[in-house]
PDB file of C-alpha atoms in Angstrom:
ATOM      1  CA  MET E   1       0.000   0.000   0.000  1.00 92.00           C
ATOM      2  CA  GLU E   2       1.029   3.596  -0.496  1.00 96.00           C
ATOM      3  CA  ILE E   3       2.099   5.258   2.750  1.00 98.00           C
ATOM      4  CA  GLY E   4       1.610   8.867   1.654  1.00 97.00           C
ATOM      5  CA  GLY E   5      -1.562  10.391   3.047  1.00 97.00           C
ATOM      6  CA  ARG E   6      -2.128   7.538   5.498  1.00 98.00           C
ATOM      7  CA  ARG E   7      -2.531   7.859   9.249  1.00 98.00           C
ATOM      8  CA  ALA E   8      -0.039   5.720  11.180  1.00 98.00           C
ATOM      9  CA  LEU E   9       0.096   4.868  14.880  1.00 98.00           C
ATOM     10  CA  LEU E  10       3.605   4.058  16.086  1.00 98.00           C
ATOM     11  CA  THR E  11       4.150   2.648  19.577  1.00 98.00           C
ATOM     12  CA  GLY E  12       7.566   2.757  21.203  1.00 96.00           C
ATOM     13  CA  ALA E  13       8.214   6.029  19.381  1.00 96.00           C
ATOM     14  CA  SER E  14      10.218   7.575  22.229  1.00 92.00           C
ATOM     15  CA  GLY E  15      13.219   5.258  21.709  1.00 89.00           C
ATOM     16  CA  GLY E  16      15.938   5.379  19.087  1.00 90.00           C
ATOM     17  CA  ILE E  17      14.513   2.653  16.846  1.00 94.00           C
ATOM     18  CA  GLY E  18      11.097   4.292  17.148  1.00 96.00           C
ATOM     19  CA  HIS E  19      12.645   7.598  16.080  1.00 96.00           C
ATOM     20  CA  ALA E  20      14.082   5.958  12.959  1.00 97.00           C
ATOM     21  CA  ILE E  21      10.742   4.359  12.063  1.00 98.00           C
ATOM     22  CA  ALA E  22       8.907   7.648  12.628  1.00 98.00           C
ATOM     23  CA  ARG E  23      11.286   9.540  10.359  1.00 98.00           C
ATOM     24  CA  ALA E  24      10.935   6.929   7.619  1.00 98.00           C
ATOM     25  CA  LEU E  25       7.119   6.938   7.751  1.00 98.00           C
ATOM     26  CA  HIS E  26       6.984  10.737   7.847  1.00 98.00           C
ATOM     27  CA  GLU E  27       9.356  10.993   4.903  1.00 97.00           C
ATOM     28  CA  ARG E  28       6.922   8.808   2.936  1.00 97.00           C
ATOM     29  CA  GLY E  29       4.139  11.293   3.653  1.00 97.00           C
ATOM     30  CA  ALA E  30       2.303   9.586   6.527  1.00 98.00           C
ATOM     31  CA  SER E  31       0.512  11.480   9.282  1.00 98.00           C
ATOM     32  CA  LEU E  32       1.851  10.144  12.567  1.00 98.00           C
ATOM     33  CA  VAL E  33       0.443   9.386  15.989  1.00 98.00           C
ATOM     34  CA  LEU E  34       3.530   8.957  18.158  1.00 98.00           C
ATOM     35  CA  SER E  35       3.128   6.988  21.359  1.00 98.00           C
ATOM     36  CA  GLY E  36       5.440   5.980  24.171  1.00 96.00           C
ATOM     37  CA  ARG E  37       6.002   6.532  27.872  1.00 93.00           C
ATOM     38  CA  ARG E  38       8.497   9.409  27.692  1.00 93.00           C
ATOM     39  CA  THR E  39       6.456  12.460  26.749  1.00 96.00           C
ATOM     40  CA  ALA E  40       9.446  14.800  26.471  1.00 96.00           C
ATOM     41  CA  ALA E  41      11.165  12.531  23.937  1.00 95.00           C
ATOM     42  CA  LEU E  42       7.955  12.254  21.899  1.00 97.00           C
ATOM     43  CA  GLU E  43       7.472  16.018  21.850  1.00 96.00           C
ATOM     44  CA  GLU E  44      11.086  16.580  20.814  1.00 96.00           C
ATOM     45  CA  LEU E  45      10.628  14.152  17.911  1.00 97.00           C
ATOM     46  CA  ALA E  46       7.352  15.851  16.947  1.00 97.00           C
ATOM     47  CA  ARG E  47       9.118  19.236  16.816  1.00 96.00           C
ATOM     48  CA  GLU E  48      11.825  17.740  14.620  1.00 96.00           C
ATOM     49  CA  LEU E  49       9.342  16.243  12.164  1.00 96.00           C
ATOM     50  CA  GLY E  50       7.065  19.276  12.041  1.00 93.00           C
ATOM     51  CA  GLU E  51       3.601  18.980  10.528  1.00 95.00           C
ATOM     52  CA  ARG E  52       1.373  15.875  10.390  1.00 97.00           C
ATOM     53  CA  VAL E  53       2.389  14.664  13.865  1.00 97.00           C
ATOM     54  CA  GLU E  54       0.371  14.048  17.041  1.00 97.00           C
ATOM     55  CA  VAL E  55       1.737  12.938  20.411  1.00 97.00           C
ATOM     56  CA  VAL E  56      -0.298  10.488  22.493  1.00 97.00           C
ATOM     57  CA  PRO E  57       1.670   9.191  25.523  1.00 96.00           C
ATOM     58  CA  ALA E  58       0.667   5.751  26.805  1.00 96.00           C
ATOM     59  CA  ASP E  59       1.814   3.139  29.290  1.00 95.00           C
ATOM     60  CA  LEU E  60       1.098  -0.200  27.620  1.00 97.00           C
ATOM     61  CA  SER E  61       1.938  -2.112  30.797  1.00 95.00           C
ATOM     62  CA  SER E  62      -1.261  -0.833  32.425  1.00 94.00           C
ATOM     63  CA  ALA E  63      -4.496  -2.803  32.193  1.00 91.00           C
ATOM     64  CA  ASP E  64      -6.269  -0.241  30.022  1.00 94.00           C
ATOM     65  CA  GLY E  65      -3.225   1.226  28.278  1.00 95.00           C
ATOM     66  CA  ALA E  66      -3.833  -0.341  24.862  1.00 97.00           C
ATOM     67  CA  ALA E  67      -7.568   0.392  24.846  1.00 96.00           C
ATOM     68  CA  THR E  68      -7.019   4.026  25.870  1.00 97.00           C
ATOM     69  CA  LEU E  69      -4.350   4.514  23.218  1.00 98.00           C
ATOM     70  CA  ALA E  70      -6.525   2.995  20.481  1.00 97.00           C
ATOM     71  CA  ALA E  71      -9.427   5.260  21.440  1.00 96.00           C
ATOM     72  CA  GLU E  72      -7.238   8.388  21.423  1.00 96.00           C
ATOM     73  CA  ALA E  73      -5.536   7.454  18.153  1.00 97.00           C
ATOM     74  CA  GLY E  74      -8.853   7.046  16.341  1.00 95.00           C
ATOM     75  CA  ASP E  75      -9.024   5.579  12.851  1.00 96.00           C
ATOM     76  CA  VAL E  76      -5.566   4.620  11.654  1.00 98.00           C
ATOM     77  CA  ASP E  77      -4.497   3.030   8.384  1.00 98.00           C
ATOM     78  CA  ILE E  78      -1.165   1.716   9.640  1.00 98.00           C
ATOM     79  CA  LEU E  79      -0.313   0.271  13.050  1.00 98.00           C
ATOM     80  CA  VAL E  80       3.356  -0.237  13.890  1.00 98.00           C
ATOM     81  CA  GLY E  81       3.716  -2.101  17.181  1.00 98.00           C
ATOM     82  CA  ASN E  82       7.286  -1.295  18.146  1.00 97.00           C
ATOM     83  CA  ALA E  83       6.985  -0.885  21.929  1.00 96.00           C
ATOM     84  CA  GLY E  84       8.855  -3.463  23.959  1.00 93.00           C
ATOM     85  CA  LEU E  85      10.369  -4.109  27.361  1.00 90.00           C
ATOM     86  CA  PRO E  86      13.744  -5.797  27.811  1.00 83.00           C
ATOM     87  CA  ALA E  87      13.446  -9.231  29.376  1.00 83.00           C
ATOM     88  CA  ALA E  88      16.883 -10.807  29.150  1.00 79.00           C
ATOM     89  CA  GLY E  89      17.881 -13.108  31.999  1.00 85.00           C
ATOM     90  CA  ARG E  90      17.153 -16.522  33.417  1.00 87.00           C
ATOM     91  CA  MET E  91      13.558 -17.267  34.374  1.00 91.00           C
ATOM     92  CA  ASP E  92      14.389 -17.675  38.072  1.00 90.00           C
ATOM     93  CA  ASP E  93      15.887 -14.178  38.104  1.00 89.00           C
ATOM     94  CA  PHE E  94      12.507 -12.559  37.372  1.00 91.00           C
ATOM     95  CA  ALA E  95       9.892 -11.468  39.857  1.00 93.00           C
ATOM     96  CA  ALA E  96       6.295 -12.364  39.007  1.00 96.00           C
ATOM     97  CA  ASP E  97       5.363  -8.756  38.206  1.00 94.00           C
ATOM     98  CA  GLU E  98       8.379  -8.393  35.899  1.00 94.00           C
ATOM     99  CA  ILE E  99       7.168 -11.352  33.851  1.00 95.00           C
ATOM    100  CA  ASP E 100       3.686  -9.859  33.715  1.00 96.00           C
ATOM    101  CA  ARG E 101       4.987  -6.481  32.507  1.00 95.00           C
ATOM    102  CA  ALA E 102       7.035  -8.114  29.742  1.00 95.00           C
ATOM    103  CA  ILE E 103       4.001 -10.072  28.535  1.00 97.00           C
ATOM    104  CA  ASP E 104       1.732  -7.028  28.796  1.00 97.00           C
ATOM    105  CA  VAL E 105       3.938  -4.695  26.753  1.00 97.00           C
ATOM    106  CA  ASN E 106       5.573  -7.127  24.322  1.00 97.00           C
ATOM    107  CA  LEU E 107       2.607  -9.367  23.524  1.00 97.00           C
ATOM    108  CA  ARG E 108      -0.757  -8.401  25.019  1.00 97.00           C
ATOM    109  CA  ALA E 109      -0.644  -4.728  23.967  1.00 97.00           C
ATOM    110  CA  PRO E 110       0.074  -5.331  20.251  1.00 97.00           C
ATOM    111  CA  MET E 111      -2.611  -8.021  20.152  1.00 98.00           C
ATOM    112  CA  GLN E 112      -5.166  -5.739  21.787  1.00 98.00           C
ATOM    113  CA  LEU E 113      -4.265  -2.795  19.550  1.00 98.00           C
ATOM    114  CA  ALA E 114      -4.704  -4.987  16.482  1.00 98.00           C
ATOM    115  CA  ARG E 115      -8.015  -6.324  17.789  1.00 98.00           C
ATOM    116  CA  THR E 116      -9.307  -2.779  18.243  1.00 97.00           C
ATOM    117  CA  LEU E 117      -7.901  -1.090  15.130  1.00 98.00           C
ATOM    118  CA  VAL E 118      -8.051  -3.760  12.416  1.00 98.00           C
ATOM    119  CA  PRO E 119     -11.899  -3.789  12.146  1.00 98.00           C
ATOM    120  CA  GLY E 120     -11.793  -0.156  10.978  1.00 97.00           C
ATOM    121  CA  MET E 121      -9.186  -1.039   8.383  1.00 98.00           C
ATOM    122  CA  LEU E 122     -11.381  -3.887   7.170  1.00 98.00           C
ATOM    123  CA  GLU E 123     -14.367  -1.557   6.819  1.00 97.00           C
ATOM    124  CA  ARG E 124     -12.266   0.794   4.690  1.00 97.00           C
ATOM    125  CA  GLY E 125     -10.824  -2.140   2.723  1.00 96.00           C
ATOM    126  CA  SER E 126      -7.222  -1.081   3.273  1.00 97.00           C
ATOM    127  CA  GLY E 127      -4.575  -1.036   5.994  1.00 98.00           C
ATOM    128  CA  HIS E 128      -1.414  -2.602   7.303  1.00 98.00           C
ATOM    129  CA  VAL E 129      -0.157  -3.855  10.657  1.00 98.00           C
ATOM    130  CA  VAL E 130       3.536  -4.191  11.469  1.00 98.00           C
ATOM    131  CA  PHE E 131       4.810  -5.977  14.566  1.00 98.00           C
ATOM    132  CA  VAL E 132       8.448  -5.542  15.584  1.00 97.00           C
ATOM    133  CA  SER E 133       9.502  -8.871  17.071  1.00 96.00           C
ATOM    134  CA  SER E 134      13.136 -10.020  17.386  1.00 94.00           C
ATOM    135  CA  MET E 135      15.419 -12.790  16.162  1.00 92.00           C
ATOM    136  CA  ALA E 136      14.811 -14.068  19.708  1.00 91.00           C
ATOM    137  CA  GLY E 137      11.376 -14.913  18.317  1.00 94.00           C
ATOM    138  CA  LYS E 138      13.039 -17.435  16.012  1.00 93.00           C
ATOM    139  CA  ILE E 139      16.063 -18.572  18.014  1.00 88.00           C
ATOM    140  CA  ALA E 140      15.491 -19.505  21.664  1.00 86.00           C
ATOM    141  CA  ASN E 141      18.598 -19.495  23.843  1.00 82.00           C
ATOM    142  CA  GLY E 142      19.148 -19.870  27.571  1.00 81.00           C
ATOM    143  CA  GLY E 143      19.165 -16.574  29.392  1.00 82.00           C
ATOM    144  CA  GLY E 144      16.273 -15.258  27.319  1.00 85.00           C
ATOM    145  CA  SER E 145      13.311 -17.476  28.156  1.00 91.00           C
ATOM    146  CA  ILE E 146      10.870 -14.675  29.072  1.00 93.00           C
ATOM    147  CA  TYR E 147      11.858 -12.414  26.188  1.00 93.00           C
ATOM    148  CA  SER E 148      11.758 -15.250  23.643  1.00 93.00           C
ATOM    149  CA  ALA E 149       8.329 -16.311  24.884  1.00 96.00           C
ATOM    150  CA  THR E 150       6.908 -12.857  24.156  1.00 97.00           C
ATOM    151  CA  LYS E 151       8.629 -12.562  20.784  1.00 96.00           C
ATOM    152  CA  PHE E 152       7.688 -16.082  19.648  1.00 96.00           C
ATOM    153  CA  GLY E 153       4.150 -15.114  20.645  1.00 97.00           C
ATOM    154  CA  VAL E 154       4.229 -12.013  18.436  1.00 97.00           C
ATOM    155  CA  ARG E 155       5.574 -14.111  15.584  1.00 97.00           C
ATOM    156  CA  GLY E 156       2.774 -16.668  15.887  1.00 97.00           C
ATOM    157  CA  PHE E 157       0.054 -14.054  16.263  1.00 98.00           C
ATOM    158  CA  ALA E 158       1.273 -12.113  13.226  1.00 98.00           C
ATOM    159  CA  ALA E 159       1.519 -15.192  11.016  1.00 97.00           C
ATOM    160  CA  ALA E 160      -1.974 -16.383  11.911  1.00 98.00           C
ATOM    161  CA  LEU E 161      -3.481 -12.894  11.634  1.00 98.00           C
ATOM    162  CA  ARG E 162      -1.935 -12.440   8.200  1.00 98.00           C
ATOM    163  CA  ASP E 163      -3.609 -15.648   7.078  1.00 98.00           C
ATOM    164  CA  GLU E 164      -6.945 -14.595   8.601  1.00 97.00           C
ATOM    165  CA  LEU E 165      -6.827 -11.266   6.742  1.00 98.00           C
ATOM    166  CA  ARG E 166      -5.679 -12.627   3.396  1.00 97.00           C
ATOM    167  CA  GLY E 167      -7.610 -11.039   0.545  1.00 96.00           C
ATOM    168  CA  SER E 168      -9.149  -8.353   2.758  1.00 97.00           C
ATOM    169  CA  GLY E 169      -6.868  -5.481   1.733  1.00 97.00           C
ATOM    170  CA  VAL E 170      -5.252  -5.425   5.183  1.00 98.00           C
ATOM    171  CA  GLY E 171      -1.700  -6.740   5.345  1.00 98.00           C
ATOM    172  CA  VAL E 172       0.404  -7.945   8.259  1.00 98.00           C
ATOM    173  CA  THR E 173       4.193  -7.849   8.569  1.00 98.00           C
ATOM    174  CA  VAL E 174       6.463  -9.013  11.375  1.00 98.00           C
ATOM    175  CA  VAL E 175      10.024  -7.646  11.532  1.00 98.00           C
ATOM    176  CA  PHE E 176      12.797  -9.600  13.268  1.00 97.00           C
ATOM    177  CA  PRO E 177      15.760  -7.404  14.305  1.00 95.00           C
ATOM    178  CA  GLY E 178      18.964  -8.986  15.506  1.00 90.00           C
ATOM    179  CA  PHE E 179      21.558  -6.985  17.471  1.00 86.00           C
ATOM    180  CA  ILE E 180      20.917  -3.301  16.710  1.00 86.00           C
ATOM    181  CA  ARG E 181      23.669  -0.754  17.338  1.00 85.00           C
ATOM    182  CA  GLU E 182      23.271   2.865  18.466  1.00 81.00           C
ATOM    183  CA  ALA E 183      19.688   2.456  19.764  1.00 74.00           C
ATOM    184  CA  GLY E 184      17.296  -0.039  21.260  1.00 63.00           C
ATOM    185  CA  MET E 185      17.479  -2.525  24.115  1.00 64.00           C
ATOM    186  CA  PHE E 186      20.794  -4.085  23.133  1.00 66.00           C
ATOM    187  CA  ALA E 187      22.567  -0.759  22.589  1.00 66.00           C
ATOM    188  CA  ASP E 188      21.142   0.663  25.831  1.00 69.00           C
ATOM    189  CA  ALA E 189      22.592  -2.275  27.792  1.00 67.00           C
ATOM    190  CA  ASN E 190      26.085  -1.272  26.573  1.00 69.00           C
ATOM    191  CA  VAL E 191      27.204  -4.859  25.930  1.00 68.00           C
ATOM    192  CA  LYS E 192      30.097  -5.572  23.598  1.00 72.00           C
ATOM    193  CA  LEU E 193      29.657  -8.412  21.136  1.00 71.00           C
ATOM    194  CA  PRO E 194      32.422 -10.737  19.978  1.00 69.00           C
ATOM    195  CA  PRO E 195      34.121  -9.261  16.879  1.00 67.00           C
ATOM    196  CA  PHE E 196      32.642 -11.937  14.600  1.00 69.00           C
ATOM    197  CA  VAL E 197      29.026 -10.900  15.370  1.00 75.00           C
ATOM    198  CA  PRO E 198      27.819  -8.072  13.069  1.00 82.00           C
ATOM    199  CA  THR E 199      25.107  -5.579  14.009  1.00 88.00           C
ATOM    200  CA  ARG E 200      22.473  -3.653  12.099  1.00 91.00           C
ATOM    201  CA  SER E 201      21.298  -0.020  12.418  1.00 94.00           C
ATOM    202  CA  PRO E 202      17.971   1.511  13.522  1.00 95.00           C
ATOM    203  CA  GLU E 203      17.587   2.851   9.998  1.00 97.00           C
ATOM    204  CA  GLN E 204      17.726  -0.688   8.618  1.00 97.00           C
ATOM    205  CA  VAL E 205      14.879  -1.669  10.951  1.00 97.00           C
ATOM    206  CA  ALA E 206      12.914   1.344   9.718  1.00 98.00           C
ATOM    207  CA  ALA E 207      13.606   0.395   6.102  1.00 98.00           C
ATOM    208  CA  ALA E 208      12.250  -3.091   6.808  1.00 98.00           C
ATOM    209  CA  VAL E 209       9.049  -1.600   8.238  1.00 98.00           C
ATOM    210  CA  ILE E 210       8.600   0.501   5.095  1.00 98.00           C
ATOM    211  CA  ARG E 211       9.311  -2.465   2.837  1.00 98.00           C
ATOM    212  CA  GLY E 212       6.823  -4.600   4.709  1.00 98.00           C
ATOM    213  CA  ILE E 213       4.053  -2.027   4.254  1.00 98.00           C
ATOM    214  CA  GLU E 214       4.760  -1.096   0.657  1.00 98.00           C
ATOM    215  CA  ARG E 215       5.404  -4.634  -0.598  1.00 97.00           C
ATOM    216  CA  ASP E 216       3.098  -6.527   1.778  1.00 97.00           C
ATOM    217  CA  ARG E 217       5.916  -8.724   3.025  1.00 97.00           C
ATOM    218  CA  GLY E 218       4.941 -11.285   5.657  1.00 96.00           C
ATOM    219  CA  ASP E 219       8.219 -11.354   7.582  1.00 95.00           C
ATOM    220  CA  ILE E 220      11.571  -9.612   7.293  1.00 97.00           C
ATOM    221  CA  ASP E 221      14.806 -10.358   9.141  1.00 96.00           C
ATOM    222  CA  VAL E 222      17.080  -7.431   9.998  1.00 96.00           C
ATOM    223  CA  ALA E 223      20.156  -9.450  10.839  1.00 92.00           C
ATOM    224  CA  PRO E 224      23.412 -10.696   9.288  1.00 87.00           C
ATOM    225  CA  PHE E 225      23.336 -13.726   6.998  1.00 87.00           C
ATOM    226  CA  THR E 226      24.629 -16.151   9.624  1.00 83.00           C
ATOM    227  CA  MET E 227      21.897 -15.162  12.086  1.00 81.00           C
ATOM    228  CA  ARG E 228      19.219 -15.424   9.388  1.00 86.00           C
ATOM    229  CA  VAL E 229      20.416 -18.930   8.561  1.00 86.00           C
ATOM    230  CA  SER E 230      20.406 -19.815  12.261  1.00 83.00           C
ATOM    231  CA  GLY E 231      16.830 -18.583  12.480  1.00 85.00           C
ATOM    232  CA  TRP E 232      15.830 -20.880   9.642  1.00 83.00           C
ATOM    233  CA  LEU E 233      17.721 -23.854  11.072  1.00 78.00           C
ATOM    234  CA  ALA E 234      16.222 -23.290  14.530  1.00 82.00           C
ATOM    235  CA  GLY E 235      12.841 -24.144  13.065  1.00 81.00           C
ATOM    236  CA  ILE E 236      13.964 -27.628  12.062  1.00 82.00           C
ATOM    237  CA  ALA E 237      16.835 -28.366  14.447  1.00 81.00           C
ATOM    238  CA  PRO E 238      16.486 -26.186  17.573  1.00 79.00           C
ATOM    239  CA  GLY E 239      18.730 -28.357  19.756  1.00 80.00           C
ATOM    240  CA  PRO E 240      21.888 -28.144  17.609  1.00 79.00           C
ATOM    241  CA  VAL E 241      21.353 -24.410  17.005  1.00 75.00           C
ATOM    242  CA  ALA E 242      21.051 -23.764  20.761  1.00 74.00           C
ATOM    243  CA  ALA E 243      24.162 -25.862  21.405  1.00 75.00           C
ATOM    244  CA  ALA E 244      26.121 -23.891  18.805  1.00 70.00           C
ATOM    245  CA  ALA E 245      24.993 -20.622  20.389  1.00 68.00           C
ATOM    246  CA  ARG E 246      26.207 -21.773  23.798  1.00 65.00           C
ATOM    247  CA  ARG E 247      29.635 -22.578  22.385  1.00 65.00           C
ATOM    248  CA  LEU E 248      29.894 -19.206  20.632  1.00 61.00           C
ATOM    249  CA  ASP E 249      28.862 -17.193  23.695  1.00 61.00           C
ATOM    250  CA  ARG E 250      32.366 -17.224  25.122  1.00 48.00           C
ATOM    251  CA  SER E 251      32.139 -13.674  26.452  1.00 49.00           C
ATOM    252  CA  GLY E 252      28.887 -14.281  28.329  1.00 68.00           C
ATOM    253  CA  VAL E 253      26.790 -11.912  26.205  1.00 68.00           C
ATOM    254  CA  ALA E 254      23.507 -13.273  27.581  1.00 69.00           C
ATOM    255  CA  GLU E 255      24.545 -12.672  31.209  1.00 71.00           C
ATOM    256  CA  LYS E 256      25.900  -9.194  30.490  1.00 67.00           C
ATOM    257  CA  LEU E 257      22.759  -8.299  28.564  1.00 67.00           C
ATOM    258  CA  ALA E 258      20.570  -9.417  31.468  1.00 66.00           C
ATOM    259  CA  GLU E 259      22.607  -7.341  33.915  1.00 70.00           C
ATOM    260  CA  GLY E 260      22.518  -4.259  31.660  1.00 67.00           C
ATOM    261  CA  GLN E 261      18.724  -4.475  31.285  1.00 68.00           C
ATOM    262  CA  ARG E 262      17.822  -5.367  34.862  1.00 67.00           C
ATOM    263  CA  THR E 263      16.662  -1.887  35.896  1.00 68.00           C
ATOM    264  CA  LYS E 264      14.404  -1.501  32.835  1.00 68.00           C
ATOM    265  CA  ARG E 265      12.248  -4.608  33.242  1.00 57.00           C
TER     266      ARG E 265
END
């Protein structure tokens, strides 16, 4: 679908990856509803972009956060569910409420937003939904059980919803970022990767979102070739892929990531 002239709701817009997605959508001519928890960051982005921008702060971890946001956003043609909480760490390192918050923001909120906003798209015969998942939604490794659960959930929901909406004029895309430099959960944790592990940029995630909308792509990986192959192999041989990941994690990336994200759960 053409993005120009469309109204797009973007969650998680107050972070660096959200900023990149917002700029890309705005450049294509979309009118934006920017949502996130940090109002000051949203307003700064709105000033940068100029016209065709509204700011609607929301806390998607609250019980009525998604419903309130959908009501305030009104009729939208494009939903980009980018909001997410970090949830790296072993299961037994999480408090019960931390697990609930991760599920609420990473999985329940995008499902509820889609449930509320897609019927309007169907009535108009046009629209697109993009969910930002993670390569952790394809490759499950120890030290990421809670996060992977939410991201596998987004992957499954998006795939089934795309099939349900086939032929309706409403498309569904799920984007799978790997390690993203300069912005996002991984960058914020300030963890150094082994030199043989490449990263991708926020702008590449934004480009994937645009490509998904304009070309009606079902799923797009934003990751180096080796990680994309691992994601494919994990679907048919998860045990060997997990074993290989354990051997390659010589610098304890999973543990360092969990420690760097602990205060943001």
